[in-house]
Amino acid sequence: MTTITINEVGLRDGLQSLQRSMPTADKLRWIDAAYAAGIRHMEVASFVPARLLPQMADADAVVAHALSYPDLQVSVLAPNLRGAENALASGAQRIIAPISVSAAHSLANVRRSPQQMVEEFARMCDLRSGAGRPEVIMVAGMSTAFGCTRQGEVPLSDLCALTRLVLEAGCDQVSLGDTTGYATPGQVAATLDAVRLIAGDKLHAAHFHDTRGLALANSLVAVQHGIRELDASLAGLGGCPFAPGASGNTVTEDLVFMLHGSGFATGIDLPALIASRAVLETGLPGETLYGYIARAGLPTRVPTA
């Protein structure tokens, strides 16, 4: 049975777009509950100035707690060299750089053009090597890979060209992000096939948003085209503050249910995962939580993997 890695991104991508900050103690309880449910990959923080993203002001404490689990891979986002320095100092095991294919989104999100962001990413990779931390995985998170609310169409040729550049810059893994929820299953298939010809096995992960209700369909197509890691957020929390109209991430619980029912393994205990939503109800009272499985309940015969 093929195993699909679920990378829980709610603690970073799920919380960054909320108007309030989740208390640190509740974030730590979230990590504990996710780990208890079988999740072994989490993106837990973003290293940006607290004045810009106060939701991530406790990044060091959150990373330190996640690292207390020796078999948990701890990822963080770093948009620039200073963020990468702080990420390395925190002990994070994987650093994701947001590299938008859309020039309009890139300028709004990181105040750099895509080319300038690739150059910054190259410096981040060099920093990792110079710090004697070759085990840290550098990920090029290719944002707006399937379309952009600011720019509109994002040509596949632009994505392919930028992928070549990030590989030359030293990236270890490429992740394709549907930041604005534009992707369709056919587009996902064609895009993955095209990028695979360039990146090979370094095309590692995909990140979908459910803005137009296609996150699960796109995720299934992605695994059918060789993707073995998918990002998702508990209760579908999340969105991009710099992508107007972008809404929730793939719902982790619904994704696990679909994958198990489709013959894939995840190592996740689905009832325990659903029960972990209680942490969000406590830490984010009144926040809208999404997910069909949590609302409808598990079928009498629950697929497990």
Short mmCIF file of C-alpha atoms in Angstrom, two decimals:
data_model
loop_
_atom_site.label_atom_id
_atom_site.label_comp_id
_atom_site.label_asym_id
_atom_site.label_seq_id
_atom_site.Cartn_x
_atom_site.Cartn_y
_atom_site.Cartn_z
CA MET A 1 0.00 0.00 0.00
CA THR A 2 1.35 3.42 -0.99
CA THR A 3 1.87 5.83 1.90
CA ILE A 4 1.03 9.51 1.52
CA THR A 5 2.62 11.95 3.94
CA ILE A 6 0.23 14.54 5.36
CA ASN A 7 1.97 17.76 6.33
CA GLU A 8 -0.24 19.61 8.82
CA VAL A 9 0.14 23.31 7.99
CA GLY A 10 -2.62 24.74 10.17
CA LEU A 11 -0.26 26.13 12.78
CA ARG A 12 1.34 28.33 10.15
CA ASP A 13 -0.85 28.75 7.08
CA GLY A 14 -4.03 28.20 9.03
CA LEU A 15 -3.34 30.85 11.65
CA GLN A 16 -1.55 33.53 9.65
CA SER A 17 -4.70 34.84 7.98
CA LEU A 18 -6.80 35.10 11.16
CA GLN A 19 -7.41 38.48 12.75
CA ARG A 20 -6.43 37.19 16.18
CA SER A 21 -3.57 35.18 17.60
CA MET A 22 -3.99 31.72 19.07
CA PRO A 23 -2.49 31.50 22.57
CA THR A 24 0.86 29.73 22.63
CA ALA A 25 -0.38 27.13 25.12
CA ASP A 26 -3.16 26.13 22.73
CA LYS A 27 -0.69 25.87 19.84
CA LEU A 28 1.39 23.47 21.91
CA ARG A 29 -1.71 21.43 22.73
CA TRP A 30 -2.50 21.36 19.01
CA ILE A 31 0.92 19.87 18.29
CA ASP A 32 0.39 17.28 21.02
CA ALA A 33 -3.04 16.29 19.70
CA ALA A 34 -1.87 16.09 16.08
CA TYR A 35 1.08 13.95 17.07
CA ALA A 36 -1.15 11.67 19.14
CA ALA A 37 -3.35 11.21 16.07
CA GLY A 38 -0.36 10.00 14.06
CA ILE A 39 0.78 13.12 12.19
CA ARG A 40 4.55 13.13 11.81
CA HIS A 41 5.07 16.19 9.58
CA MET A 42 4.01 19.68 10.66
CA GLU A 43 4.68 23.20 9.43
CA VAL A 44 4.45 25.02 12.72
CA ALA A 45 5.54 28.65 12.28
CA SER A 46 6.69 31.46 10.04
CA PHE A 47 9.81 33.48 10.82
CA VAL A 48 8.73 37.02 10.00
CA PRO A 49 8.81 40.17 12.15
CA ALA A 50 6.12 40.07 14.86
CA ARG A 51 4.97 43.57 13.89
CA LEU A 52 4.03 42.21 10.47
CA LEU A 53 2.55 38.89 11.56
CA PRO A 54 1.81 38.93 15.30
CA GLN A 55 0.20 35.48 14.99
CA MET A 56 3.73 34.06 14.60
CA ALA A 57 5.43 36.03 17.40
CA ASP A 58 5.96 32.84 19.42
CA ALA A 59 7.65 30.92 16.60
CA ASP A 60 10.71 29.93 18.65
CA ALA A 61 8.62 28.46 21.48
CA VAL A 62 6.36 26.57 19.09
CA VAL A 63 9.30 25.09 17.16
CA ALA A 64 11.03 24.09 20.41
CA HIS A 65 7.95 22.20 21.56
CA ALA A 66 7.53 20.44 18.23
CA LEU A 67 11.17 19.37 18.33
CA SER A 68 10.53 17.61 21.64
CA TYR A 69 9.08 14.79 19.52
CA PRO A 70 12.15 13.08 18.02
CA ASP A 71 10.33 11.51 15.06
CA LEU A 72 8.37 14.61 14.06
CA GLN A 73 9.65 16.51 11.02
CA VAL A 74 9.33 20.19 11.88
CA SER A 75 8.98 22.66 9.01
CA VAL A 76 8.83 26.45 9.06
CA LEU A 77 8.40 29.19 6.50
CA ALA A 78 11.07 31.84 5.97
CA PRO A 79 10.55 34.58 3.36
CA ASN A 80 14.06 36.02 3.44
CA LEU A 81 17.63 35.58 4.65
CA ARG A 82 16.92 36.98 8.11
CA GLY A 83 14.02 34.60 8.50
CA ALA A 84 16.24 31.72 7.43
CA GLU A 85 18.85 32.71 10.03
CA ASN A 86 16.21 32.62 12.74
CA ALA A 87 14.79 29.36 11.40
CA LEU A 88 18.20 27.69 11.50
CA ALA A 89 18.79 28.99 15.02
CA SER A 90 15.47 27.51 16.12
CA GLY A 91 16.52 24.04 15.02
CA ALA A 92 13.83 23.65 12.37
CA GLN A 93 14.47 20.68 10.11
CA ARG A 94 12.90 22.02 6.92
CA ILE A 95 12.74 25.61 5.67
CA ILE A 96 10.15 26.58 3.08
CA ALA A 97 10.66 29.73 1.03
CA PRO A 98 7.57 31.26 -0.62
CA ILE A 99 8.52 31.79 -4.25
CA SER A 100 5.57 33.08 -6.20
CA VAL A 101 5.32 32.47 -9.93
CA SER A 102 3.03 35.48 -10.24
CA ALA A 103 4.97 38.74 -10.22
CA ALA A 104 1.99 40.65 -8.82
CA HIS A 105 1.57 38.24 -5.91
CA SER A 106 5.32 38.09 -5.27
CA LEU A 107 5.58 41.86 -4.94
CA ALA A 108 2.59 41.97 -2.59
CA ASN A 109 3.70 39.01 -0.50
CA VAL A 110 7.48 39.40 -0.16
CA ARG A 111 8.14 42.75 -1.89
CA ARG A 112 10.40 41.08 -4.39
CA SER A 113 10.01 39.98 -7.98
CA PRO A 114 10.10 36.22 -8.62
CA GLN A 115 13.67 36.53 -9.91
CA GLN A 116 14.75 38.52 -6.85
CA MET A 117 13.12 35.94 -4.60
CA VAL A 118 15.05 33.15 -6.30
CA GLU A 119 18.25 35.10 -5.67
CA GLU A 120 17.29 35.45 -1.99
CA PHE A 121 16.51 31.73 -1.87
CA ALA A 122 19.99 30.98 -3.24
CA ARG A 123 21.46 33.03 -0.39
CA MET A 124 19.31 31.08 2.06
CA CYS A 125 20.61 27.78 0.67
CA ASP A 126 24.18 29.07 0.94
CA LEU A 127 23.50 30.13 4.53
CA ARG A 128 22.32 26.62 5.37
CA SER A 129 25.48 25.13 3.90
CA GLY A 130 27.75 27.71 5.53
CA ALA A 131 26.18 27.04 8.90
CA GLY A 132 27.20 23.40 8.66
CA ARG A 133 23.58 22.25 8.58
CA PRO A 134 23.40 20.10 5.43
CA GLU A 135 20.62 18.02 6.98
CA VAL A 136 18.19 20.96 6.85
CA ILE A 137 15.92 20.55 3.83
CA MET A 138 15.39 23.66 1.70
CA VAL A 139 12.02 23.75 -0.02
CA ALA A 140 10.96 26.02 -2.86
CA GLY A 141 7.28 26.63 -2.19
CA MET A 142 6.04 27.66 -5.65
CA SER A 143 3.08 29.90 -4.80
CA THR A 144 0.33 30.76 -7.32
CA ALA A 145 1.52 27.87 -9.49
CA PHE A 146 -1.96 27.40 -10.95
CA GLY A 147 -3.27 30.97 -11.17
CA CYS A 148 -3.42 34.25 -9.30
CA THR A 149 -6.23 36.60 -8.27
CA ARG A 150 -3.91 39.58 -8.74
CA GLN A 151 -2.37 38.60 -12.08
CA GLY A 152 -4.91 36.17 -13.53
CA GLU A 153 -3.43 33.40 -15.64
CA VAL A 154 -0.01 32.13 -14.62
CA PRO A 155 1.55 30.53 -17.71
CA LEU A 156 2.90 27.02 -17.23
CA SER A 157 6.03 28.15 -19.07
CA ASP A 158 6.68 30.68 -16.27
CA LEU A 159 6.37 27.96 -13.64
CA CYS A 160 8.74 25.69 -15.56
CA ALA A 161 11.30 28.46 -16.01
CA LEU A 162 11.18 29.39 -12.33
CA THR A 163 11.48 25.74 -11.33
CA ARG A 164 14.73 25.48 -13.26
CA LEU A 165 16.04 28.54 -11.43
CA VAL A 166 15.21 27.28 -7.93
CA LEU A 167 16.89 23.98 -8.71
CA GLU A 168 20.01 25.87 -9.78
CA ALA A 169 19.74 27.89 -6.54
CA GLY A 170 20.15 24.71 -4.50
CA CYS A 171 16.68 23.61 -3.47
CA ASP A 172 16.15 20.08 -2.18
CA GLN A 173 12.40 19.85 -2.72
CA VAL A 174 9.81 21.61 -4.86
CA SER A 175 6.24 22.08 -3.65
CA LEU A 176 3.53 23.43 -5.95
CA GLY A 177 0.99 25.70 -4.29
CA ASP A 178 -2.53 26.52 -5.46
CA THR A 179 -2.50 29.67 -3.37
CA THR A 180 -5.73 31.12 -4.73
CA GLY A 181 -7.72 27.93 -5.32
CA TYR A 182 -7.70 28.25 -9.11
CA ALA A 183 -6.51 24.73 -9.94
CA THR A 184 -8.66 22.11 -11.65
CA PRO A 185 -7.89 18.37 -11.81
CA GLY A 186 -6.93 18.43 -15.49
CA GLN A 187 -4.65 21.42 -14.93
CA VAL A 188 -3.04 19.70 -11.94
CA ALA A 189 -2.28 16.61 -14.02
CA ALA A 190 -0.74 18.58 -16.88
CA THR A 191 1.22 20.85 -14.56
CA LEU A 192 2.69 18.03 -12.50
CA ASP A 193 3.71 16.12 -15.60
CA ALA A 194 5.46 19.19 -17.03
CA VAL A 195 7.28 20.10 -13.82
CA ARG A 196 8.25 16.46 -13.20
CA LEU A 197 10.23 16.50 -16.45
CA ILE A 198 12.31 19.35 -15.00
CA ALA A 199 12.50 18.54 -11.29
CA GLY A 200 12.26 14.74 -11.26
CA ASP A 201 12.02 13.34 -7.74
CA LYS A 202 12.58 16.81 -6.28
CA LEU A 203 8.97 17.58 -7.17
CA HIS A 204 7.86 16.42 -3.78
CA ALA A 205 4.67 18.03 -2.51
CA ALA A 206 1.49 19.91 -3.37
CA HIS A 207 -0.57 22.47 -1.46
CA PHE A 208 -4.19 23.06 -2.44
CA HIS A 209 -6.85 25.51 -1.29
CA ASP A 210 -10.54 24.67 -1.34
CA THR A 211 -11.71 28.09 -2.52
CA ARG A 212 -13.71 26.55 -5.37
CA GLY A 213 -14.39 23.16 -3.81
CA LEU A 214 -11.74 21.21 -5.71
CA ALA A 215 -9.03 20.64 -3.10
CA LEU A 216 -9.82 16.94 -2.62
CA ALA A 217 -10.17 16.24 -6.33
CA ASN A 218 -6.91 18.03 -7.02
CA SER A 219 -5.20 16.15 -4.19
CA LEU A 220 -6.29 12.78 -5.58
CA VAL A 221 -5.02 13.68 -9.05
CA ALA A 222 -1.74 14.80 -7.48
CA VAL A 223 -1.09 11.45 -5.80
CA GLN A 224 -2.07 9.68 -9.01
CA HIS A 225 0.69 11.70 -10.68
CA GLY A 226 3.40 10.82 -8.21
CA ILE A 227 3.03 13.34 -5.38
CA ARG A 228 3.68 11.67 -2.04
CA GLU A 229 3.26 14.61 0.33
CA LEU A 230 0.20 16.83 0.64
CA ASP A 231 -0.30 19.91 2.79
CA ALA A 232 -3.55 20.23 4.72
CA SER A 233 -4.96 22.17 7.66
CA LEU A 234 -7.09 20.91 10.51
CA ALA A 235 -10.69 22.12 10.01
CA GLY A 236 -9.61 23.82 6.78
CA LEU A 237 -8.22 26.90 8.49
CA GLY A 238 -6.16 29.23 6.36
CA GLY A 239 -5.72 31.47 3.39
CA CYS A 240 -3.22 33.98 2.09
CA PRO A 241 -3.47 37.59 3.35
CA PHE A 242 -1.93 38.78 0.07
CA ALA A 243 -4.16 36.75 -2.28
CA PRO A 244 -7.61 38.36 -2.32
CA GLY A 245 -10.39 35.77 -2.29
CA ALA A 246 -8.21 32.86 -1.23
CA SER A 247 -9.86 30.79 1.44
CA GLY A 248 -9.30 27.64 3.44
CA ASN A 249 -6.72 24.97 2.93
CA THR A 250 -7.51 21.35 2.20
CA VAL A 251 -9.28 19.97 5.29
CA THR A 252 -6.90 17.47 6.90
CA GLU A 253 -9.69 15.22 8.20
CA ASP A 254 -11.49 15.05 4.84
CA LEU A 255 -8.22 14.42 3.00
CA VAL A 256 -7.28 11.53 5.28
CA PHE A 257 -10.75 10.01 4.87
CA MET A 258 -10.52 10.23 1.09
CA LEU A 259 -7.02 8.78 0.94
CA HIS A 260 -7.86 5.86 3.22
CA GLY A 261 -10.96 5.11 1.17
CA SER A 262 -8.88 5.24 -2.02
CA GLY A 263 -6.40 2.63 -0.85
CA PHE A 264 -3.61 4.89 0.42
CA ALA A 265 -2.01 4.76 3.86
CA THR A 266 -1.27 7.82 6.00
CA GLY A 267 -0.52 6.39 9.45
CA ILE A 268 -3.15 8.73 10.91
CA ASP A 269 -5.89 7.72 13.32
CA LEU A 270 -8.89 9.46 11.78
CA PRO A 271 -11.21 9.44 14.84
CA ALA A 272 -8.38 10.87 16.96
CA LEU A 273 -7.72 13.50 14.31
CA ILE A 274 -11.37 14.56 14.29
CA ALA A 275 -11.37 14.72 18.09
CA SER A 276 -8.33 17.05 17.97
CA ARG A 277 -10.57 19.79 16.56
CA ALA A 278 -11.51 20.41 20.20
CA VAL A 279 -8.18 22.21 20.57
CA LEU A 280 -9.31 24.75 17.97
CA GLU A 281 -12.67 25.20 19.66
CA THR A 282 -10.83 26.05 22.87
CA GLY A 283 -8.02 28.15 21.42
CA LEU A 284 -10.08 29.94 18.76
CA PRO A 285 -13.59 30.22 20.23
CA GLY A 286 -16.17 31.27 17.68
CA GLU A 287 -13.87 30.71 14.69
CA THR A 288 -15.55 28.98 11.75
CA LEU A 289 -14.32 25.41 11.38
CA TYR A 290 -14.81 23.49 8.15
CA GLY A 291 -14.92 19.84 7.18
CA TYR A 292 -17.52 17.44 5.83
CA ILE A 293 -16.44 14.43 7.88
CA ALA A 294 -16.60 16.29 11.18
CA ARG A 295 -20.06 17.60 10.29
CA ALA A 296 -21.57 14.45 8.79
CA GLY A 297 -19.78 11.89 10.95
CA LEU A 298 -17.83 8.81 9.99
CA PRO A 299 -19.65 6.04 8.11
CA THR A 300 -20.35 2.84 10.00
CA ARG A 301 -17.53 1.13 8.14
CA VAL A 302 -14.61 3.55 8.34
CA PRO A 303 -11.69 3.02 5.94
CA THR A 304 -8.46 2.81 7.91
CA ALA A 305 -4.85 2.90 6.84
#
